[in-house]
Coordinates of N, CA and C in Angstrom, one line a residue:
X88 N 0.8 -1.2 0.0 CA 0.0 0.0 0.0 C 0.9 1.2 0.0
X89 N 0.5 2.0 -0.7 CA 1.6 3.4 -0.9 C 0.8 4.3 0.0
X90 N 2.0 5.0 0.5 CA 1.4 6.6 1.3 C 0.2 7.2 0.2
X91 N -0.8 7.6 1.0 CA -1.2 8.8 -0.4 C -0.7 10.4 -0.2
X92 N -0.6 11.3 -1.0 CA 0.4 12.5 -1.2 C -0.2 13.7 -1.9
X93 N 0.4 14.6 -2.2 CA -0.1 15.5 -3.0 C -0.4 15.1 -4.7
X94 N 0.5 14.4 -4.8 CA 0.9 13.5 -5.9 C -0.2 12.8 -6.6
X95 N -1.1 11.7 -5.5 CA -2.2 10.7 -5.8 C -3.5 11.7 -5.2
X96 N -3.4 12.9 -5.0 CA -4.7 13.6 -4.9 C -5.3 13.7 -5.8
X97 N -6.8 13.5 -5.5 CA -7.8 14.6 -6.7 C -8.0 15.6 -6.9
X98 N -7.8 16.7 -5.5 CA -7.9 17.9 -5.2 C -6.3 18.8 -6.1
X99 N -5.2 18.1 -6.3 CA -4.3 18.8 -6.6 C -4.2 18.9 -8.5
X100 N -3.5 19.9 -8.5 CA -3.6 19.9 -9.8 C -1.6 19.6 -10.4
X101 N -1.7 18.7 -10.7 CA -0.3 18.1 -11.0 C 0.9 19.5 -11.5
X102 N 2.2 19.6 -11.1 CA 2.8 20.9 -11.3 C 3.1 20.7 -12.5
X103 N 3.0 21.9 -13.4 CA 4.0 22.4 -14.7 C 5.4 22.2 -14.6
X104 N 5.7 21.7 -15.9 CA 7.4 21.5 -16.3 C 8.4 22.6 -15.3
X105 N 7.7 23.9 -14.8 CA 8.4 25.4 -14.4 C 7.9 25.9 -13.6
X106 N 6.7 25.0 -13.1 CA 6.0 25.5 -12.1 C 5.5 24.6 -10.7
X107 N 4.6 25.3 -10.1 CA 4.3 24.6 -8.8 C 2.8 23.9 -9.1
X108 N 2.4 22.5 -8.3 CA 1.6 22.6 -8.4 C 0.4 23.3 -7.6
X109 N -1.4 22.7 -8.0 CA -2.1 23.9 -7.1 C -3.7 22.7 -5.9
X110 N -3.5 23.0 -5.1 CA -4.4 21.9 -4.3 C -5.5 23.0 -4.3
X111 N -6.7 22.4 -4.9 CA -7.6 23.0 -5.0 C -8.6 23.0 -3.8
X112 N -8.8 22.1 -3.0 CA -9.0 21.9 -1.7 C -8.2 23.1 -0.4
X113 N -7.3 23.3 -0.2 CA -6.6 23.7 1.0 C -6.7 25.7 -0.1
X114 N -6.1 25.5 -1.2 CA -6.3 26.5 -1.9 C -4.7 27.6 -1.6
X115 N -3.9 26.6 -2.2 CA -2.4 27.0 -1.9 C -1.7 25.8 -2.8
X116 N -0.1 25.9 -3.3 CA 0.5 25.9 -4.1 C 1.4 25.0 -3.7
X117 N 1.9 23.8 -4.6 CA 2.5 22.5 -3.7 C 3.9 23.1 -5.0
X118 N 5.1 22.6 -3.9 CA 6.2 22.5 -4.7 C 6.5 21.1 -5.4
X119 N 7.2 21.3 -6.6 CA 6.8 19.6 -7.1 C 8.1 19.1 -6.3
X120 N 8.8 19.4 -5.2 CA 10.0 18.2 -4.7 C 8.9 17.7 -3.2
X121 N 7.9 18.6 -3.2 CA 7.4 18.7 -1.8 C 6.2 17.9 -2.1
X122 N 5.6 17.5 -3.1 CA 4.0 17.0 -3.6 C 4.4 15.7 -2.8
X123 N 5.6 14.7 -3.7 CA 5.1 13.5 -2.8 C 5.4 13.3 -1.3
X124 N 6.1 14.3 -0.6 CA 6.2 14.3 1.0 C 4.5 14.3 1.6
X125 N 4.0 15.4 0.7 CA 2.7 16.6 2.0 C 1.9 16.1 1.4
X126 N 1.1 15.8 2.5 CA 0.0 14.7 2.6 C -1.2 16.0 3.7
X127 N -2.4 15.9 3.8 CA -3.1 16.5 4.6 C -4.4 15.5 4.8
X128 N -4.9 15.6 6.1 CA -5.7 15.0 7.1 C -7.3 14.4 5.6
X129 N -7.5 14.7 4.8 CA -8.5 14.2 4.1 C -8.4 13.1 3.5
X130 N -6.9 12.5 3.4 CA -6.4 11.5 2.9 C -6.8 10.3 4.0
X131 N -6.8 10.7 5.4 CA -6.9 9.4 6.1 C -8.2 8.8 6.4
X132 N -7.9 7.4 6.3 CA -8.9 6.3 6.2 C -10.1 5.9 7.0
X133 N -9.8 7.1 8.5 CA -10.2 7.1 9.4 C -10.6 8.8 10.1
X134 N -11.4 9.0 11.0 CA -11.6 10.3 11.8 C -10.2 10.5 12.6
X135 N -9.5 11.4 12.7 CA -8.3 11.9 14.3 C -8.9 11.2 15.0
X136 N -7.8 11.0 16.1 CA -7.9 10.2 17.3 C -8.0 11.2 18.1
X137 N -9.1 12.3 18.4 CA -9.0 13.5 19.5 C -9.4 13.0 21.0
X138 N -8.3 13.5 21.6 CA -8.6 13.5 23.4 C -10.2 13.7 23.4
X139 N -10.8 12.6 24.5 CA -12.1 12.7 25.0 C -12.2 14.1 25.7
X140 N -13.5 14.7 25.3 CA -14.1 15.8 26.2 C -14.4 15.7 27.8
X141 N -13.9 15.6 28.7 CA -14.8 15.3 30.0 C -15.4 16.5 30.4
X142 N -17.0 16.5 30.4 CA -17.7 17.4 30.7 C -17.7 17.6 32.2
X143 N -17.8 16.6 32.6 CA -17.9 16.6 34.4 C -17.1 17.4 35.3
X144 N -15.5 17.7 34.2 CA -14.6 18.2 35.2 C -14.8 19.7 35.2
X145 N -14.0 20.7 35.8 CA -14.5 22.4 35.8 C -14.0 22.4 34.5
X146 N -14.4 23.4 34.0 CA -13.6 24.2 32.1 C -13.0 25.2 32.9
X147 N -11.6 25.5 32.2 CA -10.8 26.7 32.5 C -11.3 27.8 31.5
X148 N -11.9 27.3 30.2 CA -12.4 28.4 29.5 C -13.9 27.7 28.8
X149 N -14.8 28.8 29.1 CA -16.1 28.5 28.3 C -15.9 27.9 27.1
X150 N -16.7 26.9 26.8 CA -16.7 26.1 25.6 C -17.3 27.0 24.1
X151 N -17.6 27.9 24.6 CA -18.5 28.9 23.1 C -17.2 29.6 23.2
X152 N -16.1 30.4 24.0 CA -15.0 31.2 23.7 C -14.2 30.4 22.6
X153 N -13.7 31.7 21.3 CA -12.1 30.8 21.3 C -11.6 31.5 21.6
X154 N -10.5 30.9 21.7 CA -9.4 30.8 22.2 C -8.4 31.9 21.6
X155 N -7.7 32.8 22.5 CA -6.6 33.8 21.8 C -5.3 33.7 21.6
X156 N -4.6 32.8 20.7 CA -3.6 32.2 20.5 C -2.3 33.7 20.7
X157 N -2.6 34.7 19.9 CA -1.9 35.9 19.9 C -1.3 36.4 21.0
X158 N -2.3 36.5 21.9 CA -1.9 36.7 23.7 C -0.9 35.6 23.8
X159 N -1.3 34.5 23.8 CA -0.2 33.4 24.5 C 1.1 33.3 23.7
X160 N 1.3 33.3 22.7 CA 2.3 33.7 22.0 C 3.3 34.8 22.4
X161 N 2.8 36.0 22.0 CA 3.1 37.3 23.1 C 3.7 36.7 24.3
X162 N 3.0 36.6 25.6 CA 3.6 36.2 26.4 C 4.6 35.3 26.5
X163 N 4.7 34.4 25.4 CA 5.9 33.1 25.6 C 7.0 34.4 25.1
X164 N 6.7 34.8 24.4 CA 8.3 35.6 23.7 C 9.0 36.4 24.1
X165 N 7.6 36.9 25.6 CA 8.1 38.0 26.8 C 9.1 37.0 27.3
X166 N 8.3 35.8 27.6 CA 8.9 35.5 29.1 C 10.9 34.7 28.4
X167 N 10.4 34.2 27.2 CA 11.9 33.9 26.8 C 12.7 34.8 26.7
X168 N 12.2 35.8 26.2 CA 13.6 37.4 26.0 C 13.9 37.0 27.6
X169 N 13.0 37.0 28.6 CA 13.7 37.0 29.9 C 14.3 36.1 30.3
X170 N 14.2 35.1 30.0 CA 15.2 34.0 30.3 C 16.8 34.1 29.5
X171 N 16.8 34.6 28.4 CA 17.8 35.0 27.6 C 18.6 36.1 28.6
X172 N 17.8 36.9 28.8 CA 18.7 38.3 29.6 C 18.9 37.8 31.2
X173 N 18.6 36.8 31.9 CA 18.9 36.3 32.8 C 20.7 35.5 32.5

């Protein structure tokens, strides 16, 4: 059984002799040394294996919130500059 790739996609459009190819799906540009590496989650045979929800325990954050990735980010790059200058 072979990996499937950008390569054995339907979604991709095979690259030009000069060019890149184009995944019509994700809607971005595969390089042809990179098509048969990059593979993305539609290919598999199955659903993710995601961590069980436990409702019963407290939520640290409401379930309708998302989440502010920007802030935490921020913060990690404070707190490493500070570990650097330590």
């Amino acid at each position: 059984m072979t990996q499937s790739s950008c390569q054995s996609c339907v979604h991709c459009t095979p690259p030009a002799p000069t060019g890149t190819g184009w995944c019509r799906l994700r809607r971005l540009s595969v390089h042809p040394e990179l098509a048969s590496q990059v593979f993305c989650q539609h290919w598999t045979s199955r659903p993710p294996s995601l961590p069980e929800l436990n409702l019963s325990e407290s939520v640290l954050v409401p379930l309708e919130r998302q989440l502010d990735f920007c802030d935490s980010m921020q913060n990690s790059d404070q707190e490493s500059e500070f570990t650097v200058l330590l």
